mmCIF file of C-alpha atoms and ligand atoms in Angstrom:
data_model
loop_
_atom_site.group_PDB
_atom_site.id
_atom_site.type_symbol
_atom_site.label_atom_id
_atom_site.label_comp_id
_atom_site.label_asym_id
_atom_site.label_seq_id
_atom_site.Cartn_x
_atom_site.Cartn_y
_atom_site.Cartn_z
ATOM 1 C CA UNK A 107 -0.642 20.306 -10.557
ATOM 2 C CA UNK A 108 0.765 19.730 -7.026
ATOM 3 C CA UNK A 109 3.448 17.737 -6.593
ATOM 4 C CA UNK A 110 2.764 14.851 -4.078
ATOM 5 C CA UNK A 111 5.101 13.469 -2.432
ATOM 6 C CA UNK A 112 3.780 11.512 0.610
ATOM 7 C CA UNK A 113 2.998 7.683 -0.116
ATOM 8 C CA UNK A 114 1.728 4.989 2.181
ATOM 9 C CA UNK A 115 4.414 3.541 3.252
ATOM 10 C CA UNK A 116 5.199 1.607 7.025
ATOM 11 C CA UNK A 117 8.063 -0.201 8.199
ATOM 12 C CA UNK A 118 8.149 -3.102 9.621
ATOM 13 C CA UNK A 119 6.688 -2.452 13.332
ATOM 14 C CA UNK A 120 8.364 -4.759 16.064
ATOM 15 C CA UNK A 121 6.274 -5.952 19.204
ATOM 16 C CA UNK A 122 6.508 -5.318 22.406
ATOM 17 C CA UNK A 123 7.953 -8.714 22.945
ATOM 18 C CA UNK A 124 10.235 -8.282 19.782
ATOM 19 C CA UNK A 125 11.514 -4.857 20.767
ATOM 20 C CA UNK A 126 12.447 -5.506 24.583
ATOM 21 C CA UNK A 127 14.735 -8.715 23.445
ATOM 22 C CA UNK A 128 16.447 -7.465 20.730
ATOM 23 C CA UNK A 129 17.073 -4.291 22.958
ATOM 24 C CA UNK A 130 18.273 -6.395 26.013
ATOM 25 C CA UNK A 131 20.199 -9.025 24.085
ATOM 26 C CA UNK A 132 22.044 -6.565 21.956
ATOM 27 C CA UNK A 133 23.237 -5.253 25.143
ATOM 28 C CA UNK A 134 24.348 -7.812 27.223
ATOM 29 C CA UNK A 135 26.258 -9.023 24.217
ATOM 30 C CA UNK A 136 27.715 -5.801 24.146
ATOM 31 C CA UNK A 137 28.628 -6.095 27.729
ATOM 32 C CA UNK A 138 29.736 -9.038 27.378
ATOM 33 C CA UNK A 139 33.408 -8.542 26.548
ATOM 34 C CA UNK A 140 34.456 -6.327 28.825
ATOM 35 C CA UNK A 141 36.721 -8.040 31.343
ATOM 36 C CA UNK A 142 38.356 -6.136 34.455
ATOM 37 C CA UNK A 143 42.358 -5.953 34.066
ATOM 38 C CA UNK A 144 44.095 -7.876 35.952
ATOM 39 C CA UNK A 145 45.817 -5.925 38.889
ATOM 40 C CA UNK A 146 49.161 -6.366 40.731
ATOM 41 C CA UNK A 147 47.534 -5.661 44.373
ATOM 42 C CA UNK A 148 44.437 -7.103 45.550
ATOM 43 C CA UNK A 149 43.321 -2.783 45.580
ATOM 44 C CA UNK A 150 44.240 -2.735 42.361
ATOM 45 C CA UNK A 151 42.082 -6.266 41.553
ATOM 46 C CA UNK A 152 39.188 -4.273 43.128
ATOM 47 C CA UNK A 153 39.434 -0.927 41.142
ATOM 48 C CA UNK A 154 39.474 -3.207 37.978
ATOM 49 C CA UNK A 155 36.438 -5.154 38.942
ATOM 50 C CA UNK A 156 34.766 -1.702 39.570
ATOM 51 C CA UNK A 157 35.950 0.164 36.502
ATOM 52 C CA UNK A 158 34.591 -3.168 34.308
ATOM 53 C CA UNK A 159 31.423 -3.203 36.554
ATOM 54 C CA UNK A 160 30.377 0.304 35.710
ATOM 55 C CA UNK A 161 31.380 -0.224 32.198
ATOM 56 C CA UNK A 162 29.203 -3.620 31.817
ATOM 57 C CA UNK A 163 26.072 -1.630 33.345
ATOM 58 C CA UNK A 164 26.604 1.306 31.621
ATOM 59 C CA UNK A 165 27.054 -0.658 28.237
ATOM 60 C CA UNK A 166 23.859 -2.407 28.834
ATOM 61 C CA UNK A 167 21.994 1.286 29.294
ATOM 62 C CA UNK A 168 23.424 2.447 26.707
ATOM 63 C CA UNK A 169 22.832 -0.303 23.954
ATOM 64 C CA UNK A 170 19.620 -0.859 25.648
ATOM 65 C CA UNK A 171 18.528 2.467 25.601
ATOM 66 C CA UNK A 172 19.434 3.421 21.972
ATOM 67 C CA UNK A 173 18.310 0.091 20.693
ATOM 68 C CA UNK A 174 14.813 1.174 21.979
ATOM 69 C CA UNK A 175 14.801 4.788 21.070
ATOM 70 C CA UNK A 176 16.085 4.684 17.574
ATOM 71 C CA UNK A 177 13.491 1.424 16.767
ATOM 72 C CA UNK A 178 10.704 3.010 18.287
ATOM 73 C CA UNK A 179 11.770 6.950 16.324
ATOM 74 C CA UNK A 180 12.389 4.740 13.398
ATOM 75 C CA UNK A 181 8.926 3.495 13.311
ATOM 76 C CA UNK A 182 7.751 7.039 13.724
ATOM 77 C CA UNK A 183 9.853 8.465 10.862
ATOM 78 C CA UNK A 184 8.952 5.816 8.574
ATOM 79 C CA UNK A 185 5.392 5.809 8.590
ATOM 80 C CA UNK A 186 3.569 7.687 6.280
ATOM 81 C CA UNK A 187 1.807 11.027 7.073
ATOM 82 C CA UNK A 188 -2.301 11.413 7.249
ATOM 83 C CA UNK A 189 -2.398 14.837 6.698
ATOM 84 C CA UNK A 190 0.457 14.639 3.669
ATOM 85 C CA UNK A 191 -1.684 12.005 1.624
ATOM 86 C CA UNK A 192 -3.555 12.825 -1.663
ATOM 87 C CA UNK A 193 -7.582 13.131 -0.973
ATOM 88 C CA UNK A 194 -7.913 9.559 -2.611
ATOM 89 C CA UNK A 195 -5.585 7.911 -0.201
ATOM 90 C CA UNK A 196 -6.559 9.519 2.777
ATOM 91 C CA UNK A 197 -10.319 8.557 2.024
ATOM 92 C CA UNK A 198 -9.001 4.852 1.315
ATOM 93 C CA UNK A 199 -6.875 4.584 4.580
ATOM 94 C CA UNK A 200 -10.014 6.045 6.873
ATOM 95 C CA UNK A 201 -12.054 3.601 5.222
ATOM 96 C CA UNK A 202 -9.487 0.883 6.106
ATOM 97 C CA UNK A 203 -7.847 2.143 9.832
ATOM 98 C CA UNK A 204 -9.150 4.586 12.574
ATOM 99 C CA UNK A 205 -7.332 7.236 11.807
ATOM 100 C CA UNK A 206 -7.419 8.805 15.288
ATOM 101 C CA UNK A 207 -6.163 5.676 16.676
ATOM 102 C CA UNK A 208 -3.373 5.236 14.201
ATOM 103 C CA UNK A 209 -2.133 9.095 14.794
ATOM 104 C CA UNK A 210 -2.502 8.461 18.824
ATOM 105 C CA UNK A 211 -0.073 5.451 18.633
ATOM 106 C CA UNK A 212 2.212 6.788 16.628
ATOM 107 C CA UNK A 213 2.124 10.182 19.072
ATOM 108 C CA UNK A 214 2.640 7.516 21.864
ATOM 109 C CA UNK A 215 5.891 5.973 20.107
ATOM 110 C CA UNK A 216 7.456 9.431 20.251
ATOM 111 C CA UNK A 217 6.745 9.435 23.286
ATOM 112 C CA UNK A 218 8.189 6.719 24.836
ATOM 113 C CA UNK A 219 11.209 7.105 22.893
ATOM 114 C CA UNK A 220 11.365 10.296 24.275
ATOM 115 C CA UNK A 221 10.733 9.052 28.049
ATOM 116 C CA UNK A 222 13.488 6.196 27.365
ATOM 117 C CA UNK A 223 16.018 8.621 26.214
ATOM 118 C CA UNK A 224 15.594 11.010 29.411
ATOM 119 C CA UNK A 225 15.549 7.827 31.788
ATOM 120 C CA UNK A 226 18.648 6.482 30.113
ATOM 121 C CA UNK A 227 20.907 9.738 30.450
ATOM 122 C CA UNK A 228 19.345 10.237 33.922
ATOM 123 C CA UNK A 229 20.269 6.686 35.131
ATOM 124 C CA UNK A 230 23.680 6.856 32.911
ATOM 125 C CA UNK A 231 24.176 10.369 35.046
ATOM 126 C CA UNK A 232 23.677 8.129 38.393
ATOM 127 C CA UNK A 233 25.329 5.140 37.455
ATOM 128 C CA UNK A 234 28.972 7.321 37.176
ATOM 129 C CA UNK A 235 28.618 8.341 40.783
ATOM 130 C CA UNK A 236 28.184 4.944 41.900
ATOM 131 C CA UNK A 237 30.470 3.407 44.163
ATOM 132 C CA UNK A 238 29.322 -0.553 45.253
ATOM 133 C CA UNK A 239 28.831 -2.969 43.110
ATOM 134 C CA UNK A 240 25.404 -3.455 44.055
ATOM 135 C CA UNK A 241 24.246 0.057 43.439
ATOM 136 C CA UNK A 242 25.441 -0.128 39.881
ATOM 137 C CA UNK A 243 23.117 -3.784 39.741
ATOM 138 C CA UNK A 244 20.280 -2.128 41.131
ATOM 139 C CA UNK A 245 20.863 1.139 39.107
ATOM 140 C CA UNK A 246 20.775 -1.378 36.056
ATOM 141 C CA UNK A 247 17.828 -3.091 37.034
ATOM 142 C CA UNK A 248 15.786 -0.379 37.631
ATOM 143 C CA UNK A 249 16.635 1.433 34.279
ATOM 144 C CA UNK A 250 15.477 -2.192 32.888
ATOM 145 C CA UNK A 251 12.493 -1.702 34.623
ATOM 146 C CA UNK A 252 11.728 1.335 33.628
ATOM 147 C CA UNK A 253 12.135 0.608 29.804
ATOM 148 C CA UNK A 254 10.115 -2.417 29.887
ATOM 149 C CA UNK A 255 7.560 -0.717 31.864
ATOM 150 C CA UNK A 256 7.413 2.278 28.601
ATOM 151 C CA UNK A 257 7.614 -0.308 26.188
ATOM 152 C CA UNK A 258 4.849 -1.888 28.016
ATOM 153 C CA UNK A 259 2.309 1.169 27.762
ATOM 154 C CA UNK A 260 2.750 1.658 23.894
ATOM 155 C CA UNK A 261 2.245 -2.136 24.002
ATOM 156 C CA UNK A 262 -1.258 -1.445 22.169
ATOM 157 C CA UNK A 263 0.151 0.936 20.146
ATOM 158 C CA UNK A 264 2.819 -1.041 18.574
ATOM 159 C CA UNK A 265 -0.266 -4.255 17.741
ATOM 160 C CA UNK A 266 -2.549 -1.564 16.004
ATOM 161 C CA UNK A 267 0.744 -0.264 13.658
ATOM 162 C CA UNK A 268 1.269 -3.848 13.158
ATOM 163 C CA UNK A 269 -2.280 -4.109 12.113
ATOM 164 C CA UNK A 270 -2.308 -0.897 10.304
ATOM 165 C CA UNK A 271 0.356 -1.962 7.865
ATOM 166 C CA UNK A 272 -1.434 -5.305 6.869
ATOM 167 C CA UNK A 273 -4.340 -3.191 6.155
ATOM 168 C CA UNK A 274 -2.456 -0.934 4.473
ATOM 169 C CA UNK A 275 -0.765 -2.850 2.053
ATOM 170 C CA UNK A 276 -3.608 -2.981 -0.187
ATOM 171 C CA UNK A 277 -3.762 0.544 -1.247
ATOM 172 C CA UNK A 278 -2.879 1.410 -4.663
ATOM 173 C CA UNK A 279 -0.505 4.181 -5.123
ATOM 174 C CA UNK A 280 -1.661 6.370 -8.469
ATOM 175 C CA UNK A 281 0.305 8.929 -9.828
ATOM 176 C CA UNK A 282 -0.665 12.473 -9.535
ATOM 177 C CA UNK A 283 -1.479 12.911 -13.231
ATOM 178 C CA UNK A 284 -4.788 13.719 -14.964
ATOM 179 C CA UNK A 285 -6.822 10.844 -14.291
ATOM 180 C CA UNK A 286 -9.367 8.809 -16.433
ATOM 181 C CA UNK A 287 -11.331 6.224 -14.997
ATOM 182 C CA UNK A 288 -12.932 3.576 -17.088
ATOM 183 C CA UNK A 289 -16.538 2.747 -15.931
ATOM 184 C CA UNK A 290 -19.165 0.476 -17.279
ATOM 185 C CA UNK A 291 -21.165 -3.369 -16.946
ATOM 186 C CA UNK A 292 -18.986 -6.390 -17.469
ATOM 187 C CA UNK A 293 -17.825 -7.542 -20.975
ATOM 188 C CA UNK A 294 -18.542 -4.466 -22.527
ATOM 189 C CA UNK A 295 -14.308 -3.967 -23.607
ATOM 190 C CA UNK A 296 -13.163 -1.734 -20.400
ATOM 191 C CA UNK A 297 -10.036 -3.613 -20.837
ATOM 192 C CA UNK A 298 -9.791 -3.711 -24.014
ATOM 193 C CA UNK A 299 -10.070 -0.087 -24.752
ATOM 194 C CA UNK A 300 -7.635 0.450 -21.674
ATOM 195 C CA UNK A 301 -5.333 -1.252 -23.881
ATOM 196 C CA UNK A 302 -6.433 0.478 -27.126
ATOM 197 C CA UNK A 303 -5.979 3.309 -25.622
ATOM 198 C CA UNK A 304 -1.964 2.921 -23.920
ATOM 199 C CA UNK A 305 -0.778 0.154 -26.483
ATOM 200 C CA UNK A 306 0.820 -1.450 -23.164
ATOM 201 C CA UNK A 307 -0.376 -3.930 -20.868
ATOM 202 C CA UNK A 308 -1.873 -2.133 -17.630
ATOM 203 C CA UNK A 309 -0.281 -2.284 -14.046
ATOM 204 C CA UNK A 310 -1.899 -4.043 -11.962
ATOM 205 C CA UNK A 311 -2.458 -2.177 -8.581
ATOM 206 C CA UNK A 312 -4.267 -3.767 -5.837
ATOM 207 C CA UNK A 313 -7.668 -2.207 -4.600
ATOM 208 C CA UNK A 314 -9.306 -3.002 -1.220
ATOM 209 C CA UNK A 315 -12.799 -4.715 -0.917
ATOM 210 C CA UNK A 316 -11.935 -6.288 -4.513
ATOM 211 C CA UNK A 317 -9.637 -9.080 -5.344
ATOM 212 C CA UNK A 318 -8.950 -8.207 -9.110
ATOM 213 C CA UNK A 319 -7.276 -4.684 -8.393
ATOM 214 C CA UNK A 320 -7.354 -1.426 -10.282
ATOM 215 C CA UNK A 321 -5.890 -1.636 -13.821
ATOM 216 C CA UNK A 322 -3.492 1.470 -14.501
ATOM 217 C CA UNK A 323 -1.908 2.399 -17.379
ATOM 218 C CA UNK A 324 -0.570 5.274 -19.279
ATOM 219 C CA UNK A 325 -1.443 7.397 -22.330
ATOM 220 C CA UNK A 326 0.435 10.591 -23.886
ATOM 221 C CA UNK A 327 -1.731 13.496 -23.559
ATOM 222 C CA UNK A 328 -1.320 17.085 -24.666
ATOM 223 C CA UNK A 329 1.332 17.692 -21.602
ATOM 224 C CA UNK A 330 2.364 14.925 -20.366
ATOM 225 C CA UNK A 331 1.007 11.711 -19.372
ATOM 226 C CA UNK A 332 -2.446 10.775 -18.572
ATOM 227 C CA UNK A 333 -3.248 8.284 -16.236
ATOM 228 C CA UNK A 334 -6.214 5.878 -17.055
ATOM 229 C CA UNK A 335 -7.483 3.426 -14.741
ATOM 230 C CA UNK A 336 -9.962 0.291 -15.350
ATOM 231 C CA UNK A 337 -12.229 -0.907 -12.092
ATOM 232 C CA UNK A 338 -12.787 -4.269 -12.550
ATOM 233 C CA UNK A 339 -15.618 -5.491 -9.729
ATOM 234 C CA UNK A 340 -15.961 -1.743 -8.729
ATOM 235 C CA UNK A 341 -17.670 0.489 -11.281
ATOM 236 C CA UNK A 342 -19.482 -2.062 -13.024
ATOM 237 C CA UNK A 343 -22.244 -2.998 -10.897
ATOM 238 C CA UNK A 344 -25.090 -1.401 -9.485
ATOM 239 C CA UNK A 345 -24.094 0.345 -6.295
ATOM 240 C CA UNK A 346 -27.372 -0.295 -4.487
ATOM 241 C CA UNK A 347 -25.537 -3.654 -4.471
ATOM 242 C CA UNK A 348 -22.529 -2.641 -2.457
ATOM 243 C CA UNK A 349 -21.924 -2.349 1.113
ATOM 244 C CA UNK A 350 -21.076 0.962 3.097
ATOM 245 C CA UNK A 351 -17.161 0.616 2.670
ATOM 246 C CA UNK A 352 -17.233 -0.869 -1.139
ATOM 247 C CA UNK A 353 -19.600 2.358 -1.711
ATOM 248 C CA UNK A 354 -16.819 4.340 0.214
ATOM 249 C CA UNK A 355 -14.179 2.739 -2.033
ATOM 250 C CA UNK A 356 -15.893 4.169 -4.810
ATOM 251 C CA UNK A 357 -15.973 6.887 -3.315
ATOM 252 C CA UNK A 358 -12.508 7.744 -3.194
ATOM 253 C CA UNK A 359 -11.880 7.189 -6.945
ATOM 254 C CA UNK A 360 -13.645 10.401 -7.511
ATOM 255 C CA UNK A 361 -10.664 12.267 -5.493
ATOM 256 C CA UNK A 362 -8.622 10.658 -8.846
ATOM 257 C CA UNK A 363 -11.074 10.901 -11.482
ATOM 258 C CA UNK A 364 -10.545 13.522 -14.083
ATOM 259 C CA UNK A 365 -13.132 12.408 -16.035
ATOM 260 C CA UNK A 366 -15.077 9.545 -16.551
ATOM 261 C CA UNK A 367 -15.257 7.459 -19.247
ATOM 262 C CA UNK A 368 -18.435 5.328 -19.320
ATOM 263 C CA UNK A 369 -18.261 2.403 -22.146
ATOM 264 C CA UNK A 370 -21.523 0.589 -23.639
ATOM 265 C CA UNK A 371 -22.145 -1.937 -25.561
ATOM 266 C CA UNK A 372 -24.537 -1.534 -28.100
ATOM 267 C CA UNK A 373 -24.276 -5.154 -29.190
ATOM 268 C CA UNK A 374 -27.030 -7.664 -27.159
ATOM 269 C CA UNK A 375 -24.771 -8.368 -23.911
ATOM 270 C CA UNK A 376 -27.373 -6.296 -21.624
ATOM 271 C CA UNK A 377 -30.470 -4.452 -22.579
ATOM 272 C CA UNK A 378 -29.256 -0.713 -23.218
ATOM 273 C CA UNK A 379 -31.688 0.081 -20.036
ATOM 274 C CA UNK A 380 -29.376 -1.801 -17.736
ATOM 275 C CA UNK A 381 -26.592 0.278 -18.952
ATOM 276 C CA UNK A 382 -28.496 3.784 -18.824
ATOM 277 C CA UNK A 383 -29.229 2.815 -15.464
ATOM 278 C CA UNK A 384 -25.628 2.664 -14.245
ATOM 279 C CA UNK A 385 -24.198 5.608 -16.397
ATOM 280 C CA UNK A 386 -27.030 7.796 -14.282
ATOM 281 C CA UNK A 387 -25.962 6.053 -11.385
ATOM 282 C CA UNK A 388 -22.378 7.298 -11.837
ATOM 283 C CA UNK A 389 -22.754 10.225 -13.483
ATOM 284 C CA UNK A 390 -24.675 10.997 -10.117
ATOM 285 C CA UNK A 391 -22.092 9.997 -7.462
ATOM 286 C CA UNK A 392 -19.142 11.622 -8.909
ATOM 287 C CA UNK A 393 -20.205 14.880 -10.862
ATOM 288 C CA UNK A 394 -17.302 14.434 -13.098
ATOM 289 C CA UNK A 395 -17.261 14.848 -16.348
ATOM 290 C CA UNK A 396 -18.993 11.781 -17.811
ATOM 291 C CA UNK A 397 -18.104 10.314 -21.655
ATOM 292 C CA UNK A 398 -20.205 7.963 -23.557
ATOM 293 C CA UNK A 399 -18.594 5.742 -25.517
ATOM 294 C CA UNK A 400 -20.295 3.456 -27.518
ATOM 295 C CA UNK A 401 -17.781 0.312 -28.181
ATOM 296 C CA UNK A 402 -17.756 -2.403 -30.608
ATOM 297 C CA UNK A 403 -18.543 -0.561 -33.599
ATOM 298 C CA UNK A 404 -17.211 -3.270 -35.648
ATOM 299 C CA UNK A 405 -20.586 -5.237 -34.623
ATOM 300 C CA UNK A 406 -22.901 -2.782 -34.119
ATOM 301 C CA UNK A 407 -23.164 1.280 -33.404
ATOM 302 C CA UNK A 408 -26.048 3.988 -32.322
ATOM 303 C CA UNK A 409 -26.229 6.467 -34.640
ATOM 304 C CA UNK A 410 -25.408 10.037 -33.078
ATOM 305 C CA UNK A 411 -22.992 8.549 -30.869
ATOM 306 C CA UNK A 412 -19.096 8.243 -29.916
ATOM 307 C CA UNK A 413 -18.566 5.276 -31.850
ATOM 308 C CA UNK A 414 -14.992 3.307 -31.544
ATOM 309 C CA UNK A 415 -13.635 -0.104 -32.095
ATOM 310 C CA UNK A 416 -11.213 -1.299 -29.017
ATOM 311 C CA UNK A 417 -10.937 -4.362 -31.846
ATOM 312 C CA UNK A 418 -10.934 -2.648 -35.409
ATOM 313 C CA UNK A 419 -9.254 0.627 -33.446
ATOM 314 C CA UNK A 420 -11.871 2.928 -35.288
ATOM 315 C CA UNK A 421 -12.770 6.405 -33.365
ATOM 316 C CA UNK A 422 -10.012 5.481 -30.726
ATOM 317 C CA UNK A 423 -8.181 8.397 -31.856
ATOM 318 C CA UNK A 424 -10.977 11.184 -32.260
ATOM 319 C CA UNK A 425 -12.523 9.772 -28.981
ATOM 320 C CA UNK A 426 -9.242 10.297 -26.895
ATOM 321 C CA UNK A 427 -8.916 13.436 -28.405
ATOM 322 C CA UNK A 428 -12.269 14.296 -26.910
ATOM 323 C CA UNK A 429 -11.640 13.166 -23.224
ATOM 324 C CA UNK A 430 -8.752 15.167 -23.528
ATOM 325 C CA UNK A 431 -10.260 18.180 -24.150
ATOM 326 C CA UNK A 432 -12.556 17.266 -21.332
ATOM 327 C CA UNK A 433 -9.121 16.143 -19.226
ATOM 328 C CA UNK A 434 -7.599 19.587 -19.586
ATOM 329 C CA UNK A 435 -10.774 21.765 -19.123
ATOM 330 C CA UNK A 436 -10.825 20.339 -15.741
ATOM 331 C CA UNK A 437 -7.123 20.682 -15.003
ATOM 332 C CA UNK A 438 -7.751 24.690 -16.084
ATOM 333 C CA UNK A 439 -11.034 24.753 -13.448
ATOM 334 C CA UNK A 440 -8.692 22.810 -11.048
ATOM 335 C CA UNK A 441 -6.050 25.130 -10.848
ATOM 336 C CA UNK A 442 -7.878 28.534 -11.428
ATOM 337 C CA UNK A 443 -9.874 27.353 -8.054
ATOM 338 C CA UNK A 444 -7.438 26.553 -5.796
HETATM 339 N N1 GDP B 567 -16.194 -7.125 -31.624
HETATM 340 C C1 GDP B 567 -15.649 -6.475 -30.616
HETATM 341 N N2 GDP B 567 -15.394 -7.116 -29.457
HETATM 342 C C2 GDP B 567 -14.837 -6.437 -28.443
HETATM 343 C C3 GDP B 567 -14.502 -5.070 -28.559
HETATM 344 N N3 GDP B 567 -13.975 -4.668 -27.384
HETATM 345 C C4 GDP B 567 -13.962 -5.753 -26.573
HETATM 346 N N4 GDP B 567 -14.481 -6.818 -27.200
HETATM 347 C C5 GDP B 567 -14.662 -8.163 -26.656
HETATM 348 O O1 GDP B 567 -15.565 -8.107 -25.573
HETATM 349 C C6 GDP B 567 -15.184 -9.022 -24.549
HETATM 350 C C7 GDP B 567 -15.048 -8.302 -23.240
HETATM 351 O O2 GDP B 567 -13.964 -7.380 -23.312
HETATM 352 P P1 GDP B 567 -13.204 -6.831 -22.020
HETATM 353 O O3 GDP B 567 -12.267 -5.796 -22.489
HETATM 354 O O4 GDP B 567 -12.634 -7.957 -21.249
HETATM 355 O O5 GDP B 567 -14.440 -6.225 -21.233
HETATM 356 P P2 GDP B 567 -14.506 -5.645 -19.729
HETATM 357 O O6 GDP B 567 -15.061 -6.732 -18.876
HETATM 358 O O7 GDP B 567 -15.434 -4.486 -19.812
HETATM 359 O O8 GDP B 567 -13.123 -5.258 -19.340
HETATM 360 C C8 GDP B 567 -13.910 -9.648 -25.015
HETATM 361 O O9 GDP B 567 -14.203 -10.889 -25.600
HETATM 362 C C9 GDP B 567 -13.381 -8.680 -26.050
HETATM 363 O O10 GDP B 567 -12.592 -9.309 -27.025
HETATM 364 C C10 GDP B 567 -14.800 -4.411 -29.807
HETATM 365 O O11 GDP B 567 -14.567 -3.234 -30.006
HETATM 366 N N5 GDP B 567 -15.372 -5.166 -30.779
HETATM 367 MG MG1 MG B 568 -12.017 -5.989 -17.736
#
């Protein structure tokens, strides 16, 4: 399988507000401590007064300058990559941020950073030919200018980063392993045969549009781990019932999904229509492979049937062993095709 190695991951993205004082005060506190040397001549007084004048303005430039080009590259090197993402995530993000807007601000960071570098070496350039004290102000000023007035443009730019990363925070991060998701109607023992199934109590990742998150744990398969996922509030309702971007949420999971593990309950918690209903429903959105299991055994089976016991543990094992073969039949389609 591929390796992946892009996550979503931001940094912290600074305003425009945030970004022009901690670039400006970093520098005049830089600038602060220079002090001209005191001179024996009153020409000597004034070459010391220039010398720490240039200095002071070119400090403030400089600090100024770098402060703003390394925060705004930062931002840029630190953000995740669209086009690097797994399938799953990128359909999750473009579900949850305009994509083209996200790349065009972080284009427009670069950018800037770029224009503030060339305006700082160009005014840096000017600033040691200067000769009055008031050209090295003004040279100052205007570099000052200049940056605030970049800053300004990306101003946008910066909010929707700022905006992207709230959004963004909510996306789980699964492994790249082979994949089972566990599907089926409330109270039918998703959970419980999650934990039959790994013996250890499931990570809890959170999932967008639902407020109990995707449940993620891990089982040994033939080579290696397999990673098996419970939906709570996502694959167990009908999904005329869900809006556009909960149905694109579901979506996504099939970029993960290995195969599919649909549970029932043959016990009276819903009429078995109500569950044939959503295993066709599923079955039909994500042409995986689909599993019936039949759970609760210990209470009541269908003969014919993969019969287990998330409680009593019976058929766990030979059930497993049959989404595995199901697991790696995939994995050997998956890898012959691409
Ligand atoms: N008798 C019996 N009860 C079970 C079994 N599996 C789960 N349950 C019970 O069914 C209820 C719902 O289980 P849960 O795993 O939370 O279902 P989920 O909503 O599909 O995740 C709980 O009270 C479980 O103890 C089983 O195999 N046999
Ligand atoms: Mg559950």
């Amino acid at each position: 399988m591929e390796e992946v190695t892009e996550r979503i991951r931001m940094p912290d993205v600074p305003t425009k507000k945030i970004l022009l004082d901690r670039a400006f005060s970093r520098a005049s506190k830089r600038a602060s401590v220079v002090r001209a040397a005191e001179g024996q001549t009153e020409e000597q007084e004034k070459r010391g007064r220039l010398w720490a004048a240039r200095e002071k303005e070119s400090i403030r430039i400089g600090i100024s300058g770098d402060v703003l080009v390394s925060e705004l590259q930062e931002v840029v090197t630190n953000t995740f990559s669209y086009d690097k993402l797994p399938p799953f995530q990128q359909d999750l993000v473009a579900v949850l941020v305009d994509v083209d807007r996200f790349k065009k601000a972080l284009g427009a960071l670069k950018w800037a950073a770029a224009e503030i570098g060339t305006q700082q070496s160009k005014y840096t350039g000017r600033l040691r030919n200067a000769r009055e004290f008031h050209t090295m102000n003004r040279l100052r000023i205007e570099f000052y200018g200049i940056a605030s007035a970049t800053v300004d443009k990306v101003k946008k730019d910066l909010a929707y980063l700022i905006e992207c990363k709230a959004m963004l925070t909510n996306v789980p991060n699964l492994k790249d392993l082979p994949t089972v998701v566990i599907a089926g109607l409330p109270n039918v023992g998703k959970s419980s045969l999650l934990a039959a199934l790994t013996g250890s109590r499931p990570e809890i990742q959170p999932y967008p549009f639902t407020t109990k998150g995707l449940m993620v744990s891990y089982a040994e398969g033939r080579y290696g781990d397999v990673q098996i996922v419970d939906t709570p509030g996502l694959l167990d309702r009908p999904l005329k019932d869900r809006n556009r971007i909960e149905k694109q949420a579901i979506a996504a999971l099939s970029h993960v999904a290995s195969v599919i593990v649909y549970v029932y309950d043959p016990t009276d918690t819903y009429p078995l229509e109500q569950q044939e209903a959503l295993y066709k429903e599923i079955k039909a959105t994500y042409k995986k492979p689909i599993i019936a299991v039949y759970n609760k055994c210990d209470v009541a089976r269908v003969e014919g049937t993969l019969a287990v016991s998330a409680v009593t543990r019976e058929g766990i094992e030979p059930m497993w062993q049959e989404v595995l073969r199901h697991v790696y039949r995939r994995e050997r389609v998956h890898s012959g095709s691409s």
